[in-house]
């Protein structure tokens, strides 16, 4: 029995975080540190005509102002700027490269000063004149320009014909506005040159991605660059690609031969990536019996003029529902904005929102209970690839979620349930995400005193990676968790992919298992070199490490203390580095699922909406830590509430500017908006997905939540709002 | 941001003397609005004269039977003061519906009156804004104006005054005490804030060299029949789309006196004597409330995104009056509207 895996272990880094001991990218102080402040473009498109830095340079404490004209050398080729997750098509943005303006908020100068305040003041004195060009930033106005990109899901049958002849039909467009990640921690980088070595503390979800990127952009040898990101105050996808401040920090450090920190302001962070606004068109055709005949999902989403960022918005129906005919189309509109990017459950948060609202509307048209409709359409195979799942306990999610919520007491009629002056609505939706694994390598150093250091180049973006790794290592090495130290967020550590896509837990934990097995093998060999070893003849898989001992699985009395084995072999440490085994096996679909039930109360006169209850039942394989898993899903639900009711980046399209670039006016839920949230983990043993049966929980918590709330709002009010966020003026016709 | 000097005022006389010597100096109290505006390059004072230490922190009874509130009393202290809670609960609720606990701890009574609009363009120096830069134009009229005004607007500016506290003060007919080089004077709250007209750069009738020393509340607090209802885009920590302060004096079911003020809809807390007069002598019911709403919203005009505010305000007025009449004021801790 494992001691730690599956328990509600508290965060191993909790103390460091609450005491301030944990340092973030903008907090590494070194002697002689120079502070950089970014001057950003006030126009969305055009060319820099004149830059006057004289006033800024004349200020006491200002060291230099870098622009495209006087910056140090950067690579000339596009390839150099392509990071691990850059879109395949397009040419990535190059910070401070030339006089072209591609988007509002683009950095055009970096003021370097002895302190932050001076840099900030001087930045306001840098005068820039632009030659403006006409710009476009409005998806609705430009949708006719949309062009198709490869959809990850193939169409089948004749969806158009099947829809036309279906007994019951529903077709509608849904809209999700641009959203920004708004992590608490501001983006920052501190770049330090010392003896030909560049060390960078960066806010990133992937230290090795940034390290490789910097090597290419600045034409440096791999061993000359080290990137670190030990802690992160939230990333949510914003920290997947190298952000421009890291380039500016290195440019500054190169130019001055001094350490430089560049920290962005909150407002400047609205010129980084964002969840692309998207228009999602759903057309569902059903038989009168309530099975799908046709499923069509088209998305039109935003990208920049220079890169084609697209995620799978439209294919999720293939994972959830049977339909003989299906058509999926993903299109993009290029706007004068930064490139859109991943944000929690990219593609799914938006696509499944639209799909699950459409399913609700279809259920209404069929006069069928929404859960019942989903069960009628339930698919045990991935419809696109015609593959079975490694596991899929979605039926159980529906059952347990509905039971916990009390769904059977729902009166299907809209506006039928009340609580005083409020209308009560109950809605539900399904959620789905991928259970991915990526190659990752973990190093374990076991010392004779019974301590182990477990290391990989992953970042813990706040999800609890430190903790689950300590848990898994403790169990696999048979040590108390306090004897495990986990090292992350350093590019010199063993290879690990970006922290994203919900793949880190499965990747690194399976790598820990492999590495621990290698350590166990070494220990067994040492034990068996001892005279009269009770484990003589045992193979590595015949023994386990338990309570500081190497123990025979058949006979627990046959055991050798780890310390004795190491002592007798005069090994003061065992160091092993192994990767996980990533199955090439394409015979199964790998996914996580959820069912979300939401209650809203809507003030009938005023349209004020409260989400009074949410139950999210999740089937995601083995749950490593009940506490961090619960937090992760609960956070997803909170975000889903925000997506449904609050979040929207407001653009003035005339100026091509974000108007609410601060967290007073860019609304996310506050405590008052959050009531009861219940998270259920449905038991889902899975021996196929990977040896430890881990599927990952990063994204699933948010998927479907906005749809469940939108469906509840409809049930409460009889009003179907198809564009997010659902504000009070969309629910009530006031004038 | 521009560099500035920082000095402290020793007493009120010193404060006035200091501000008189430097036309670009500004007082700083809690700093919760001014510092943001400096960071956004909207304000660029040459000097900050810190008045937060001035002995203007008391809340005292007046000989007229009202209360005098020192300008430096923090918003939180004012809202939780026993006399305010008991006699002027509408004011307490209005304050507590604004900002966050931390901000209310810092924000001062005087500063709250002088907080500037939250119009998005006012904060964005890359866009034209008549209030920030007279003559440059008003971007909000044809722009993102969900949060802008529907009443008392002008071609030059459709900004709102964002304060909650001031809406209650308007309904209570508070009086602002100020001192300037020419001596002390009082300004009725109704005359304190201005309409934008063609000088939207001026928010109030306070002269730049004057300091607010106190706010005086008249004896009447309407503690039996009142309510402050704030409607916003999330349930806390957001500025009002529309807010209503309603206070009634009832004789049985008949309205003897009525006060009604709106927030989030105009360049100043919005009152109308006609609306209040329409309630006098009427039965406190929906018919009377609807008439009052009609009067109060007379001439309301939307600018696109904020059209909904007219209908929302109408319903909010009716709800608030109803809450006041029933003696069941809107709760600030209960997350739901009553
Ligand atoms: C995120 C956020 C949310 C908020 N939400 C709300 C809300 O929902 N509702 C609400 O009502 N308010 C809200 N506020 C605003 C807050 O109430 C004001 O910022 C605060 O009341 C200002 O008081 P202060 O003492 O900090 O003023 P300061 O920032 O110090 O000063 C503001 C102005 O008043 C002048 N001044 C200050 N005191 C005097 C005086 N005695 N005499 C003459 N001039 C003076 C200053 O020179 C300055 O121009 C919010 C603020 C923030 C930052
Ligand atoms: S409404 Fe007033 S504050 Fe807003 S942009 Fe127009 S002039 Fe400026």
Coordinates of C-alpha atoms in Angstrom, one line a residue, chain A residues 32-429:
Chain A
X32 CA 24.6 46.2 -9.5
X33 CA 21.2 45.2 -10.7
X34 CA 19.9 47.4 -13.5
X35 CA 16.1 48.0 -13.9
X36 CA 14.5 48.0 -17.3
X37 CA 11.2 49.6 -18.1
X38 CA 9.4 48.9 -21.3
X39 CA 8.1 51.7 -23.6
X40 CA 5.3 50.1 -25.6
X41 CA 3.6 51.1 -28.8
X42 CA 0.5 53.2 -28.6
X43 CA -0.6 52.3 -32.1
X44 CA -1.7 48.9 -33.4
X45 CA 0.0 49.0 -36.8
X46 CA 2.5 51.1 -38.7
X47 CA 6.1 52.1 -38.5
X48 CA 8.3 54.0 -36.1
X49 CA 9.3 57.2 -37.7
X50 CA 11.3 58.9 -35.0
X51 CA 12.6 58.1 -31.6
X52 CA 13.8 60.8 -29.3
X53 CA 15.5 59.4 -26.2
X54 CA 17.4 62.5 -25.3
X55 CA 15.2 63.6 -22.5
X56 CA 15.2 60.2 -20.9
X57 CA 19.0 59.8 -21.4
X58 CA 19.5 63.2 -19.7
X59 CA 17.9 62.0 -16.5
X60 CA 20.1 61.2 -13.5
X61 CA 20.2 57.4 -13.0
X62 CA 19.3 56.5 -16.6
X63 CA 22.0 54.3 -18.1
X64 CA 20.8 53.7 -21.6
X65 CA 17.7 53.4 -23.8
X66 CA 17.6 50.5 -26.1
X67 CA 15.6 50.5 -29.3
X68 CA 15.7 48.5 -32.5
X69 CA 18.5 50.9 -33.7
X70 CA 21.1 50.4 -31.0
X71 CA 20.2 47.0 -29.5
X72 CA 22.8 44.2 -29.4
X73 CA 22.9 41.7 -32.2
X74 CA 20.1 39.2 -32.6
X75 CA 19.6 36.3 -35.0
X76 CA 18.3 37.2 -38.5
X77 CA 16.5 34.0 -39.3
X78 CA 12.9 33.2 -38.4
X79 CA 13.8 29.7 -37.2
X80 CA 15.8 31.2 -34.3
X81 CA 12.6 32.6 -32.9
X82 CA 10.5 29.5 -33.1
X83 CA 10.2 28.1 -29.7
X84 CA 9.0 24.6 -28.7
X85 CA 5.3 25.6 -28.9
X86 CA 5.4 28.3 -31.6
X87 CA 2.7 27.8 -34.2
X88 CA 3.9 25.8 -37.2
X89 CA 3.0 28.5 -39.6
X90 CA 4.2 32.0 -39.5
X91 CA 7.1 34.0 -38.3
X92 CA 7.3 34.7 -34.6
X93 CA 7.4 38.2 -33.3
X94 CA 10.9 39.5 -32.6
X95 CA 11.1 41.9 -29.7
X96 CA 12.9 45.2 -30.5
X97 CA 13.9 43.9 -33.9
X98 CA 12.9 46.6 -36.3
X99 CA 10.7 49.6 -36.9
X100 CA 7.5 47.7 -37.7
X101 CA 4.6 47.9 -35.4
X102 CA 2.4 44.8 -35.3
X103 CA 0.2 45.4 -32.3
X104 CA -0.6 47.8 -29.6
X105 CA 1.6 47.4 -26.6
X106 CA 4.5 46.0 -28.6
X107 CA 7.8 47.0 -26.9
X108 CA 9.5 49.8 -28.8
X109 CA 12.2 50.8 -26.3
X110 CA 13.7 49.6 -23.1
X111 CA 14.8 52.2 -20.6
X112 CA 17.7 51.0 -18.4
X113 CA 18.2 52.8 -15.1
X114 CA 19.7 52.3 -11.7
X115 CA 16.3 51.9 -10.1
X116 CA 12.8 51.0 -11.2
X117 CA 11.2 54.3 -10.5
X118 CA 13.8 56.2 -12.5
X119 CA 13.4 53.8 -15.4
X120 CA 9.6 54.3 -15.2
X121 CA 9.8 58.1 -15.2
X122 CA 12.3 58.1 -18.0
X123 CA 10.2 55.8 -20.0
X124 CA 7.4 58.4 -20.1
X125 CA 10.0 60.9 -21.5
X126 CA 10.8 58.7 -24.6
X127 CA 9.1 60.4 -27.5
X128 CA 8.1 58.2 -30.4
X129 CA 6.5 59.2 -33.6
X130 CA 4.7 56.7 -35.8
X131 CA 3.6 56.4 -39.3
X132 CA 0.2 54.9 -38.7
X133 CA -1.4 52.4 -41.0
X134 CA -5.1 51.2 -41.0
X135 CA -5.6 48.3 -38.6
X136 CA -8.2 45.7 -37.9
X137 CA -8.9 44.2 -34.5
X138 CA -12.6 43.2 -34.6
X139 CA -13.4 39.5 -35.2
X140 CA -17.0 40.1 -36.0
X141 CA -16.2 42.8 -38.6
X142 CA -13.6 40.7 -40.2
X143 CA -15.1 37.2 -40.1
X144 CA -15.5 37.2 -43.9
X145 CA -11.7 37.1 -44.1
X146 CA -11.6 33.8 -42.3
X147 CA -9.5 31.1 -43.9
X148 CA -9.6 27.4 -43.1
X149 CA -6.8 25.6 -41.3
X150 CA -6.3 21.9 -40.9
X151 CA -8.9 20.6 -38.4
X152 CA -7.5 17.9 -36.1
X153 CA -10.7 15.9 -36.6
X154 CA -11.7 14.5 -40.0
X155 CA -15.2 14.9 -41.2
X156 CA -17.3 11.8 -42.1
X157 CA -20.5 11.0 -44.0
X158 CA -22.5 13.9 -45.3
X159 CA -23.3 16.1 -42.3
X160 CA -25.1 18.8 -44.3
X161 CA -27.5 16.4 -45.9
X162 CA -28.1 14.4 -42.7
X163 CA -28.8 17.7 -40.8
X164 CA -31.3 18.8 -43.5
X165 CA -33.3 15.6 -43.1
X166 CA -33.0 15.2 -39.4
X167 CA -36.3 15.0 -37.4
X168 CA -35.1 17.5 -34.8
X169 CA -32.5 20.2 -35.5
X170 CA -30.7 22.8 -33.6
X171 CA -28.2 25.3 -35.2
X172 CA -26.8 28.4 -33.5
X173 CA -23.7 30.5 -33.1
X174 CA -21.9 31.0 -29.8
X175 CA -19.3 33.6 -29.0
X176 CA -16.5 33.7 -26.6
X177 CA -14.7 37.0 -26.2
X178 CA -11.0 37.5 -25.9
X179 CA -9.8 36.6 -22.4
X180 CA -6.4 37.3 -20.8
X181 CA -4.7 35.0 -18.3
X182 CA -4.0 37.6 -15.6
X183 CA -1.7 35.6 -13.4
X184 CA -1.1 37.3 -10.1
X185 CA 2.6 37.4 -10.6
X186 CA 3.8 40.0 -13.2
X187 CA 5.9 38.7 -16.0
X188 CA 9.6 39.4 -15.2
X189 CA 13.0 38.3 -16.1
X190 CA 16.4 38.9 -14.4
X191 CA 19.4 38.3 -16.7
X192 CA 22.9 38.0 -15.3
X193 CA 26.1 37.8 -17.3
X194 CA 29.0 36.4 -15.4
X195 CA 32.3 35.0 -16.8
X196 CA 30.7 34.4 -20.2
X197 CA 27.8 32.6 -18.6
X198 CA 24.2 33.9 -18.9
X199 CA 21.9 33.1 -16.0
X200 CA 18.3 34.1 -16.4
X201 CA 15.5 34.0 -13.8
X202 CA 12.4 34.0 -15.8
X203 CA 8.7 33.6 -15.3
X204 CA 8.1 30.7 -17.5
X205 CA 6.3 27.3 -17.7
X206 CA 9.3 25.8 -19.5
X207 CA 12.9 26.7 -18.6
X208 CA 14.4 24.5 -21.3
X209 CA 12.2 26.0 -23.9
X210 CA 13.3 29.5 -23.0
X211 CA 17.0 28.3 -22.7
X212 CA 16.9 26.9 -26.2
X213 CA 15.1 29.9 -27.5
X214 CA 17.7 32.3 -26.0
X215 CA 20.6 30.2 -27.4
X216 CA 19.1 30.6 -30.9
X217 CA 18.1 34.2 -30.7
X218 CA 21.4 35.3 -29.2
X219 CA 23.5 32.7 -31.0
X220 CA 25.0 31.3 -27.8
X221 CA 26.3 27.9 -26.9
X222 CA 23.9 25.7 -24.9
X223 CA 26.2 25.4 -22.0
X224 CA 26.6 29.2 -21.7
X225 CA 22.9 29.7 -20.8
X226 CA 21.0 28.7 -17.8
X227 CA 17.3 29.5 -17.2
X228 CA 15.6 29.2 -13.9
X229 CA 12.0 29.4 -12.8
X230 CA 11.7 27.7 -9.4
X231 CA 8.3 29.1 -8.6
X232 CA 5.6 30.7 -10.6
X233 CA 2.7 32.9 -9.5
X234 CA 0.4 31.4 -12.1
X235 CA 0.9 30.9 -15.7
X236 CA -2.3 29.4 -17.2
X237 CA -0.6 29.2 -20.6
X238 CA 0.7 32.7 -20.7
X239 CA 4.2 31.4 -19.7
X240 CA 4.4 28.6 -22.3
X241 CA 6.1 30.6 -25.0
X242 CA 9.1 32.8 -24.1
X243 CA 7.7 36.3 -23.5
X244 CA 9.3 39.4 -24.8
X245 CA 10.6 40.6 -21.4
X246 CA 13.1 37.8 -21.3
X247 CA 14.6 38.9 -24.6
X248 CA 14.7 42.5 -23.4
X249 CA 16.4 41.5 -20.2
X250 CA 19.1 39.7 -22.0
X251 CA 19.5 42.5 -24.5
X252 CA 19.9 44.9 -21.7
X253 CA 22.4 42.7 -19.9
X254 CA 24.4 42.3 -23.1
X255 CA 24.4 46.0 -23.8
X256 CA 25.5 47.0 -20.4
X257 CA 27.4 44.0 -19.3
X258 CA 25.5 44.3 -16.0
X259 CA 22.6 42.3 -14.6
X260 CA 19.3 43.5 -15.8
X261 CA 15.7 42.9 -14.6
X262 CA 12.7 43.7 -16.7
X263 CA 9.3 43.5 -15.1
X264 CA 6.2 44.2 -17.0
X265 CA 3.3 46.2 -15.6
X266 CA -0.2 44.7 -15.4
X267 CA -1.3 46.8 -18.4
X268 CA 1.6 45.7 -20.5
X269 CA 0.7 42.1 -19.9
X270 CA -2.4 42.6 -22.0
X271 CA 0.0 42.7 -25.0
X272 CA 1.1 39.1 -24.4
X273 CA -0.9 36.2 -25.5
X274 CA -4.6 35.7 -24.9
X275 CA -7.4 33.2 -25.4
X276 CA -8.6 34.0 -28.9
X277 CA -12.1 35.3 -29.3
X278 CA -14.0 32.7 -31.2
X279 CA -17.3 32.4 -33.0
X280 CA -18.5 28.8 -32.8
X281 CA -21.2 27.5 -35.0
X282 CA -23.0 24.3 -34.0
X283 CA -25.5 22.4 -36.0
X284 CA -26.9 19.2 -34.5
X285 CA -29.5 17.0 -36.1
X286 CA -31.2 14.2 -34.2
X287 CA -33.7 11.4 -34.8
X288 CA -37.0 11.8 -33.1
X289 CA -35.7 9.2 -30.7
X290 CA -32.9 11.5 -29.6
X291 CA -29.8 10.1 -31.2
X292 CA -27.5 12.2 -33.2
X293 CA -27.6 11.9 -37.0
X294 CA -25.4 14.9 -37.7
X295 CA -22.9 17.0 -35.9
X296 CA -21.3 20.1 -37.3
X297 CA -19.0 22.3 -35.5
X298 CA -17.2 25.3 -37.1
X299 CA -15.0 27.7 -35.3
X300 CA -13.7 31.0 -36.4
X301 CA -10.9 32.3 -34.0
X302 CA -8.4 35.0 -33.8
X303 CA -4.7 35.0 -34.5
X304 CA -2.1 37.6 -35.3
X305 CA -1.1 38.8 -38.8
X306 CA 2.2 37.0 -38.5
X307 CA 1.5 33.6 -36.9
X308 CA -1.3 31.0 -37.2
X309 CA -2.2 29.9 -33.7
X310 CA -5.1 27.4 -33.7
X311 CA -6.3 24.8 -31.3
X312 CA -8.8 22.0 -31.5
X313 CA -12.0 23.8 -30.8
X314 CA -14.3 21.6 -32.9
X315 CA -13.4 18.0 -32.5
X316 CA -14.6 17.4 -28.9
X317 CA -18.0 16.1 -30.0
X318 CA -16.2 13.1 -31.5
X319 CA -15.0 12.1 -28.1
X320 CA -18.4 12.4 -26.4
X321 CA -21.1 11.5 -28.8
X322 CA -22.0 9.0 -31.5
X323 CA -23.0 10.5 -34.8
X324 CA -22.8 8.8 -38.2
X325 CA -22.3 12.2 -39.9
X326 CA -19.9 14.8 -38.7
X327 CA -18.2 17.9 -40.0
X328 CA -15.5 20.0 -38.3
X329 CA -14.0 23.1 -39.6
X330 CA -11.6 25.5 -38.0
X331 CA -11.0 28.9 -39.5
X332 CA -8.8 31.8 -38.5
X333 CA -9.0 35.5 -38.9
X334 CA -5.7 37.5 -38.8
X335 CA -5.9 40.7 -36.8
X336 CA -3.5 43.3 -35.8
X337 CA -3.0 41.9 -32.4
X338 CA -0.3 39.7 -30.7
X339 CA -0.5 36.1 -31.5
X340 CA -3.2 34.3 -29.5
X341 CA -2.0 31.5 -27.3
X342 CA -2.9 28.7 -25.0
X343 CA -5.0 29.4 -22.0
X344 CA -6.3 26.7 -19.6
X345 CA -7.9 24.0 -21.7
X346 CA -7.2 25.7 -25.0
X347 CA -9.8 24.8 -27.6
X348 CA -11.8 22.8 -25.1
X349 CA -12.9 25.6 -22.8
X350 CA -14.3 27.4 -25.8
X351 CA -15.3 24.5 -28.1
X352 CA -16.9 22.4 -25.4
X353 CA -18.8 25.4 -24.1
X354 CA -20.4 25.8 -27.5
X355 CA -21.0 22.1 -28.0
X356 CA -22.5 21.6 -24.6
X357 CA -24.8 24.6 -24.9
X358 CA -25.9 23.2 -28.3
X359 CA -26.6 19.8 -26.7
X360 CA -28.7 21.5 -24.1
X361 CA -30.7 23.3 -26.8
X362 CA -31.1 20.1 -28.6
X363 CA -32.4 18.4 -25.4
X364 CA -35.0 21.2 -25.1
X365 CA -36.0 20.7 -28.7
X366 CA -36.3 16.9 -28.1
X367 CA -38.1 17.5 -24.8
X368 CA -35.5 15.1 -23.3
X369 CA -33.6 15.5 -20.1
X370 CA -30.1 16.8 -20.9
X371 CA -28.4 14.0 -19.0
X372 CA -30.6 11.5 -20.7
X373 CA -29.7 12.9 -24.1
X374 CA -26.0 12.6 -23.4
X375 CA -26.4 9.0 -22.3
X376 CA -28.4 8.3 -25.5
X377 CA -25.6 9.7 -27.5
X378 CA -22.8 8.3 -25.3
X379 CA -19.9 7.0 -27.2
X380 CA -17.6 4.2 -25.9
X381 CA -15.3 4.8 -28.8
X382 CA -13.5 7.8 -30.2
X383 CA -15.7 8.5 -33.1
X384 CA -13.1 10.1 -35.4
X385 CA -10.5 7.4 -35.0
X386 CA -12.9 4.6 -34.1
X387 CA -10.8 3.6 -31.1
X388 CA -11.7 2.4 -27.6
X389 CA -10.6 4.5 -24.6
X390 CA -8.0 3.4 -22.2
X391 CA -10.8 4.2 -19.7
X392 CA -13.9 6.4 -19.7
X393 CA -15.9 6.7 -16.6
X394 CA -18.0 9.5 -17.9
X395 CA -21.3 7.6 -17.3
X396 CA -20.3 7.4 -13.7
X397 CA -19.5 11.1 -13.7
X398 CA -23.1 11.8 -14.9
X399 CA -24.5 9.4 -12.3
X400 CA -22.5 10.6 -9.3
X401 CA -22.7 14.2 -10.2
X402 CA -26.4 14.1 -10.7
X403 CA -26.9 12.3 -7.5
X404 CA -24.8 14.7 -5.5
X405 CA -26.6 17.6 -7.1
X406 CA -30.1 16.2 -6.7
X407 CA -30.7 16.5 -10.5
X408 CA -33.8 14.2 -10.3
X409 CA -35.7 16.9 -8.5
X410 CA -35.4 19.2 -11.6
X411 CA -38.5 20.5 -13.2
X412 CA -37.6 20.6 -16.9
X413 CA -39.8 23.6 -17.7
X414 CA -37.8 26.9 -17.9
X415 CA -38.8 29.5 -15.3
X416 CA -40.6 26.8 -13.3
X417 CA -38.4 27.0 -10.2
X418 CA -38.2 29.9 -7.8
X419 CA -36.8 31.2 -4.6
X420 CA -38.4 34.4 -3.6
X421 CA -37.7 37.1 -6.2
X422 CA -35.2 34.9 -7.8
X423 CA -35.6 32.4 -10.6
X424 CA -33.7 29.2 -10.0
X425 CA -32.1 27.3 -12.9
X426 CA -30.3 24.0 -13.0
X427 CA -28.0 23.2 -15.9
X428 CA -25.4 20.6 -16.7
X429 CA -22.7 19.9 -19.2

